[in-house]
XYZ file of C-alpha atoms in Angstrom:
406
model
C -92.200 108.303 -88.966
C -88.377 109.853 -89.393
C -87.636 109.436 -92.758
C -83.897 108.975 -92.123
C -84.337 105.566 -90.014
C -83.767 102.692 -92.331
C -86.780 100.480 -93.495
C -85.617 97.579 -91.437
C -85.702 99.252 -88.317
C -89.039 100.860 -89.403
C -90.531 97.644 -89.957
C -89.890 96.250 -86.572
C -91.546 99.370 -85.321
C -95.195 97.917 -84.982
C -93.951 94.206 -83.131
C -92.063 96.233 -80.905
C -94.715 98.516 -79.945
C -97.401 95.259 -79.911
C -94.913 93.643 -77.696
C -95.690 94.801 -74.324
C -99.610 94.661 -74.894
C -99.311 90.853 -75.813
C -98.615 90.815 -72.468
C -101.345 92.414 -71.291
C -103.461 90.543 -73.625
C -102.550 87.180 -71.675
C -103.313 88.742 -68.264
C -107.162 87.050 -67.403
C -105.134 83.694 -68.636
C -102.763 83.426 -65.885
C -105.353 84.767 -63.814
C -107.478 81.688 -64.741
C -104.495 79.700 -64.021
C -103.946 80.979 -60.574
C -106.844 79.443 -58.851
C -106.033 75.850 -59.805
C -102.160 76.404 -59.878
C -102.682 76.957 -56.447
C -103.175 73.359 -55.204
C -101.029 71.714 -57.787
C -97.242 70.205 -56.384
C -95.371 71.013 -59.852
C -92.735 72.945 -60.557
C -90.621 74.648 -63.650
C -87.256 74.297 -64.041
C -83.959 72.380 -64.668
C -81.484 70.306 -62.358
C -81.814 71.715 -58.809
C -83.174 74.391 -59.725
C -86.891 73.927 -60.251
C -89.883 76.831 -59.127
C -93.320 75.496 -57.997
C -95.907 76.394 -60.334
C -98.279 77.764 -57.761
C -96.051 80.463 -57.166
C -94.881 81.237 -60.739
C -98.372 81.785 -61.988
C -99.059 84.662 -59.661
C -95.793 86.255 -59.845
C -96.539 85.920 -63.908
C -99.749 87.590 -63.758
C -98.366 90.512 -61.756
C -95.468 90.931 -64.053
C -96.693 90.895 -67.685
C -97.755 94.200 -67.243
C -93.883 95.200 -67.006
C -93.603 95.778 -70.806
C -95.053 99.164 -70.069
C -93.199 100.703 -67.840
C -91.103 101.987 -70.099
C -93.647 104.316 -72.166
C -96.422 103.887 -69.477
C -95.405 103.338 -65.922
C -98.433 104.293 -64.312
C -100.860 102.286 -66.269
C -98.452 99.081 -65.706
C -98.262 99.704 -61.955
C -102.350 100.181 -62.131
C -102.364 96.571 -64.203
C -100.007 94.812 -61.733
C -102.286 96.300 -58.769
C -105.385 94.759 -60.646
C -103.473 91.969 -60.974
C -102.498 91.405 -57.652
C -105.751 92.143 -56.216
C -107.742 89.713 -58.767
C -105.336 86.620 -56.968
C -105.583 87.779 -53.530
C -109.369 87.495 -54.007
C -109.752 85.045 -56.418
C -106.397 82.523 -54.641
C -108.623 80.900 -51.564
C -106.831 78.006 -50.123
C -106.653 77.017 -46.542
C -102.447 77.502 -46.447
C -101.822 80.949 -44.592
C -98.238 81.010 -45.033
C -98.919 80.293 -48.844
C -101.015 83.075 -49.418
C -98.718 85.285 -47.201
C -96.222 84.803 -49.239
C -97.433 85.433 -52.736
C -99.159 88.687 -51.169
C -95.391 89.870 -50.400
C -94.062 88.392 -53.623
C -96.527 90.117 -55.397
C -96.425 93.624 -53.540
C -92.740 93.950 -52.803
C -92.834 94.199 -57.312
C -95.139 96.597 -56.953
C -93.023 98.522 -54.311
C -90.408 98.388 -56.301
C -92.631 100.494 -59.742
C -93.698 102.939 -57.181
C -90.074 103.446 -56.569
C -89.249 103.895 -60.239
C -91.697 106.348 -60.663
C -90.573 108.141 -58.052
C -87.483 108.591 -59.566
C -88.616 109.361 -63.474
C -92.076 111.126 -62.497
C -92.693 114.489 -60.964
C -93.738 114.156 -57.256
C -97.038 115.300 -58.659
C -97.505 112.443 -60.571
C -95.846 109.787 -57.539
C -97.062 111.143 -54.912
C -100.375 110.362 -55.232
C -99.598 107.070 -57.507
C -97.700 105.993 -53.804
C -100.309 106.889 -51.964
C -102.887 104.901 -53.651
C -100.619 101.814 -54.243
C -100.588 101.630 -50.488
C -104.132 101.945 -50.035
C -105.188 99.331 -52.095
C -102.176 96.958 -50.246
C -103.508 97.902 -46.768
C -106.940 96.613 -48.146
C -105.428 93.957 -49.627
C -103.599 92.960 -46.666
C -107.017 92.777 -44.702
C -109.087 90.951 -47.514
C -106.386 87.919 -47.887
C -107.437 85.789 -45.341
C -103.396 85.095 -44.069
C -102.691 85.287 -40.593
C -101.632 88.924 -39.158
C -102.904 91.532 -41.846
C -102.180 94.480 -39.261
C -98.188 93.674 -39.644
C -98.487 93.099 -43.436
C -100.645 96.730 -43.246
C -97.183 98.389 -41.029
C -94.768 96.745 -43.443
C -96.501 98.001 -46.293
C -96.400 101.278 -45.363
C -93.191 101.678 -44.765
C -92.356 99.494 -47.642
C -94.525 102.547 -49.816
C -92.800 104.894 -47.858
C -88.955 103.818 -48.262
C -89.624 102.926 -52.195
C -91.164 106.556 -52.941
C -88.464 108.279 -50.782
C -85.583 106.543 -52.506
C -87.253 106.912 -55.973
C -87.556 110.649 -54.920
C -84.011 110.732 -53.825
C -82.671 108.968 -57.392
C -84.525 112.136 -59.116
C -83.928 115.197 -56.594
C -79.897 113.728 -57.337
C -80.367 113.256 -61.550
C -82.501 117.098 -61.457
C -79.219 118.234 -59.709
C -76.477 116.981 -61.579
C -78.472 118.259 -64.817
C -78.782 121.805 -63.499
C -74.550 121.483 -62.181
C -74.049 120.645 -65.730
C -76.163 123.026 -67.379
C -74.382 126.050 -64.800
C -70.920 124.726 -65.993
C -72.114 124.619 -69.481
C -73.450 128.615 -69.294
C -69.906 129.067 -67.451
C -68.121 127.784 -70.076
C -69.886 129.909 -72.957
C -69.412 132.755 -71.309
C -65.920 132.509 -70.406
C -65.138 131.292 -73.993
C -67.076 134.250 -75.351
C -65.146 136.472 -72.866
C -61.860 135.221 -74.343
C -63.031 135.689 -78.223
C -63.838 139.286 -77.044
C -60.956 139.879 -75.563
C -59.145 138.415 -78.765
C -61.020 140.419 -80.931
C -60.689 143.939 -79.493
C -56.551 143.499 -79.011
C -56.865 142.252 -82.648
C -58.731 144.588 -83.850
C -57.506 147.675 -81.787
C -54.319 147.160 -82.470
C -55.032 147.124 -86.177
C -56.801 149.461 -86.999
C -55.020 152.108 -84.760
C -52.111 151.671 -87.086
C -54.198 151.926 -89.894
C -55.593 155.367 -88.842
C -51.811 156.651 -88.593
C -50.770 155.038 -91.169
C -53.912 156.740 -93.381
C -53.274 159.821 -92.382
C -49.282 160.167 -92.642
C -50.006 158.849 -96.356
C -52.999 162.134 -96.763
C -50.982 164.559 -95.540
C -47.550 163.800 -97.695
C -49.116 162.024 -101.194
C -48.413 165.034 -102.978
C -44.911 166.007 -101.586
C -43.566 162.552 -100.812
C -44.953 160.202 -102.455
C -42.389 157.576 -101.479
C -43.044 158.068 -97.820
C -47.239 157.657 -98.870
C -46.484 154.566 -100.701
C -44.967 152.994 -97.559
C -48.215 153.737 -95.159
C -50.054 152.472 -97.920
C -48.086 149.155 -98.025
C -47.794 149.152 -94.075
C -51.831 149.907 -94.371
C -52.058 146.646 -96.962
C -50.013 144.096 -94.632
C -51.880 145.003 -91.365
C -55.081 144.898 -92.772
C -53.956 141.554 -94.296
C -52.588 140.094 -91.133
C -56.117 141.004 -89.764
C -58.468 139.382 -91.854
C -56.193 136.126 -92.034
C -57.025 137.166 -87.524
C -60.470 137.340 -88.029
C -60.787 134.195 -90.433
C -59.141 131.794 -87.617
C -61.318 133.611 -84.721
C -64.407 133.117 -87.126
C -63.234 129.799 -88.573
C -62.903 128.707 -84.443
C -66.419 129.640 -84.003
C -68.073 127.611 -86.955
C -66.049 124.635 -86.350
C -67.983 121.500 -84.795
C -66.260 120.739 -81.937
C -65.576 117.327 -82.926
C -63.092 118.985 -85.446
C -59.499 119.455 -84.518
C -58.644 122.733 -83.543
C -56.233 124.710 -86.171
C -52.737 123.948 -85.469
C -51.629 127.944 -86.442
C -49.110 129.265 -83.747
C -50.564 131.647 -81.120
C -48.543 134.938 -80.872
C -46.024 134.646 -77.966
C -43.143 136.942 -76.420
C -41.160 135.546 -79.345
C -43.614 137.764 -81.511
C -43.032 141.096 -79.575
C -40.724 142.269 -82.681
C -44.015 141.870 -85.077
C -45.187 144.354 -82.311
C -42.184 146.734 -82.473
C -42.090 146.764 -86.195
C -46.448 148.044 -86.322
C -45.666 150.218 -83.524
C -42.714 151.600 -85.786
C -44.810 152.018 -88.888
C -47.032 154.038 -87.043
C -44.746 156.207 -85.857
C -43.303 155.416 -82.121
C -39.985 153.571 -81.997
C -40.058 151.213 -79.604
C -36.844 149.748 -77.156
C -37.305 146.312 -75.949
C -35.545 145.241 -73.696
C -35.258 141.885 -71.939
C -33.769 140.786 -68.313
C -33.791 137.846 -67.362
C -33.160 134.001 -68.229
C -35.587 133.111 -70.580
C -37.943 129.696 -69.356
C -40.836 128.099 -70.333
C -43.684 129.808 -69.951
C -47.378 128.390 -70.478
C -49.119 129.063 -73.844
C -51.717 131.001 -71.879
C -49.525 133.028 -70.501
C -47.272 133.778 -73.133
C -50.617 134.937 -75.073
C -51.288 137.122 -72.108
C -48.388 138.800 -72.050
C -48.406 139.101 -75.922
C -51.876 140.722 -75.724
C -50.887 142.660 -72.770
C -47.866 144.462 -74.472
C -50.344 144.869 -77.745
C -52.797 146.651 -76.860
C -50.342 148.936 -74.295
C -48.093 149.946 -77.382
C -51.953 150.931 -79.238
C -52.852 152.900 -76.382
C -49.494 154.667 -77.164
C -49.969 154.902 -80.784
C -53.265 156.201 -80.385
C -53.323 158.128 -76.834
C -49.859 159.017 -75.562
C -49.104 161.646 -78.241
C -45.275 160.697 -78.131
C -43.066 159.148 -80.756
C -41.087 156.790 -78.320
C -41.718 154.361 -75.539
C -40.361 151.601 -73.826
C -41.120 147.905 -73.794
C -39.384 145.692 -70.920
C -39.962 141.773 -69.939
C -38.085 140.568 -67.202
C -38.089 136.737 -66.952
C -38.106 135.607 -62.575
C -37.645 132.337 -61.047
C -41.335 132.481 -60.672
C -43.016 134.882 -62.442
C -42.595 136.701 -66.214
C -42.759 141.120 -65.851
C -44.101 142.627 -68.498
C -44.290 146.440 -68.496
C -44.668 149.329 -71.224
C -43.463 153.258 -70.036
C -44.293 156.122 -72.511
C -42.821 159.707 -71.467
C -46.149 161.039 -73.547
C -49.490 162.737 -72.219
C -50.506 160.158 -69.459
C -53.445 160.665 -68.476
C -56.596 159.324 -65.778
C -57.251 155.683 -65.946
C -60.721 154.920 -67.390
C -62.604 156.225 -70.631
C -65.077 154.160 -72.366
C -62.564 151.488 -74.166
C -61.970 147.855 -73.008
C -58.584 147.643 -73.144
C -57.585 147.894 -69.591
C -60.194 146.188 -68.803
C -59.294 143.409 -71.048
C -55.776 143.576 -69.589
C -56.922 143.638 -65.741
C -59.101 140.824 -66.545
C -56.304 138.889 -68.633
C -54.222 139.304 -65.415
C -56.979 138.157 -63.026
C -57.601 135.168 -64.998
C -53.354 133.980 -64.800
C -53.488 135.245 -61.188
C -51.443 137.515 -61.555
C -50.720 141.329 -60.374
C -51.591 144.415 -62.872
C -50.810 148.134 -62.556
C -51.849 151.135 -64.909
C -51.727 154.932 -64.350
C -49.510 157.860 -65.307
C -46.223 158.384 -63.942
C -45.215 161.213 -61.709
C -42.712 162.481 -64.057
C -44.731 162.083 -66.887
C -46.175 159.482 -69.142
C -48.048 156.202 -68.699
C -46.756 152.957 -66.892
C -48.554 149.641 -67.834
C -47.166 146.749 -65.395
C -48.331 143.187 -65.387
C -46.808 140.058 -63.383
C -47.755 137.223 -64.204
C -46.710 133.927 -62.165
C -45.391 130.804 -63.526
C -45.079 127.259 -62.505
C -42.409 125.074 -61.879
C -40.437 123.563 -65.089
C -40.891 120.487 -63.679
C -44.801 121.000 -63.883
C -44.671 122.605 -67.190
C -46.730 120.194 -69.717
C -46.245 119.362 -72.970
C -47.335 122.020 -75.827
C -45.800 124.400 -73.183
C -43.977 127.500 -74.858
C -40.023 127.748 -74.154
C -38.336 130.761 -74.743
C -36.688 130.415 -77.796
C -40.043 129.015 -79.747
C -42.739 126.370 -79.375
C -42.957 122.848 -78.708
């Protein structure tokens, strides 16, 4: 027994459970009670609403088996079949239409079980549960000595029939939804995982190229300028700082129930692009931004996309392009924010083993937007990225404006 349930729940444990076998236990009494309920002219009830006794009895003795069918559908549908059975042999009484109906009272609940398994059970546990439900009914139907037993016998099949196949129905739609929702689910993880990846590599790219400059300007010139060593080692200290506080929100985002509120620090925008120019500095490549354009609001996605798009281009140039300048531009449209980053260094194939223009492509793809990487004819590298954006008048709240966040 869970140890964490409180005692007054556990005590109420053993009536519940004896519940639905008391009654079972007081089946063979309204059994006994059918045969002379049958001829008797009373009636339960209140007002002008009364029901004759000769028909509750039977109905009773069909349904106390229904506490089971909770834990044990099949053995309450084979207790209500007994059940119903015992009064079609046992009820005798020379009133066809009497016994006709309690035969369809009586089945039509049993119907309905066969149905309900149907739709909670495998079909290799209803199938043949249907099948011999309507075996013993077409017997039945033949044994009660009511008029007609070949109709009852036709209704009862399709009554079998149209229970099992809406019962089947009920589950093939639950075993469905279940697997729609598990797919979206797996979707969800492994975009989300995507993203963190994609966070992590600009993060981490980024940072530690400058640290690898930085570490070996500082080598070379400790002993003849110290001053200038000092600097890459403060330069070193504040990017590897800025990364671990990073990697303590990405990690922190991970471990955090999602019932928790997510942590309200800023994302990096096109407002941060001089935090950008400043690294890219430090390392050793003066950057010129420039920016055309009226400046709108543009979607926190999308500002974070650009961000990370102009990151890890100026890293490619600190680490690849073998230049000390290059060029940063973002040109605000009606309909659309330009982002693109020109170096006059070594250019070079597109491809390689990294993931950064991967991560950018796929950044792009995921806004809609257009992307374009590849040396320049006159020299250098060109990274390009459009990305659309909506209306103003669509733009929801927690939306970034140019000149900050919401």
């Amino acid at each position: 027994m869970d140890p964490t349930v409180p005692l007054s729940r556990r005590a109420s444990w053993p009536a519940r459970a004896a519940l639905p076998w008391a009654g079972v236990a007081l089946l063979p009494v309204a059994l006994l009670l059918a045969l002379p309920m049958a001829s008797s002219r009373g009636g339960v009830g209140f007002g002008d609403w009364w029901i004759a006794e000769r028909y509750l009895v039977p109905l009773l003795a069909v349904g106390l088996p229904a506490g089971l069918l909770r834990r044990r559908p099949v053995l309450a549908l084979a207790l209500m079949i007994v059940a119903a059975c015992m009064v079609t042999v046992v009820v005798n009484v020379p009133e066809p239409g009497y016994l006709t109906d309690i035969w369809y009272l009586q089945f039509i609940a049993i119907d309905l079980v066969v149905g309900l398994i149907a739709a909670n059970r495998s079909r290799r546990v209803s199938a043949p549960v249907a099948v011999g439900a309507l075996a013993v009914q077409i017997a039945a139907a033949f044994v009660n000595p009511a008029s007609d037993p070949l109709s009852r016998a036709t209704l009862s099949v399709l009554a079998v029939v149209t229970a099992w196949t809406v019962g089947n129905s009920v589950r093939a739609r639950r075993g469905y939804a279940e697997a729609v929702r598990a797919h979206t689910a797996a979707e969800a993880v492994t975009a989300e995982r995507l993203r963190i990846a994609r966070e992590l590599h600009d993060m981490v790219a980024h940072s530690i190229g400058v640290i690898a400059i930085q570490a070996g300007v500082g080598a070379r010139v400790i002993d003849t300028q110290p001053a200038q060593a000092r600097a890459a080692l403060a330069t070193i200290e504040a990017t590897s700082r800025d990364t671990l506080a990073g990697l303590r929100r990405t990690l922190g985002a991970l471990r955090r129930p999602q019932s928790e509120s997510a942590s309200l620090d800023p994302t990096p925008g096109l407002d941060d692009l001089d935090r950008l120019v400043s690294a890219a500095a430090d390392a050793g490549v003066r950057v010129e931004l420039r920016q055309c354009g009226e400046r709108r609001p543009v979607p926190a996605d999308l500002d974070l996309a650009a961000f990370r798009i102009v990151q890890e281009a100026l890293t490619n140039v600190v680490r690849h392009a073998g230049t000390d300048r290059c060029r940063v531009t973002v040109t605000h449209g009606p309909d659309e924010v330009a982002v693109e980053v020109v170096d006059d260094g070594r250019g070079g194939a597109v491809g390689g083993a990294g993931h950064g223009l991967v991560g950018m492509r796929e950044r792009v793809a995921l806004a809609a937007g257009r992307f374009h990487a590849g040396p320049r004819p006159e020299g250098g590298f060109r990274v390009a990225a459009w990305l659309p954006v909506p209306p103003v008048a669509e733009a929801p709240v927690g939306w970034r404006a140019g000149t900050g966040d919401r």
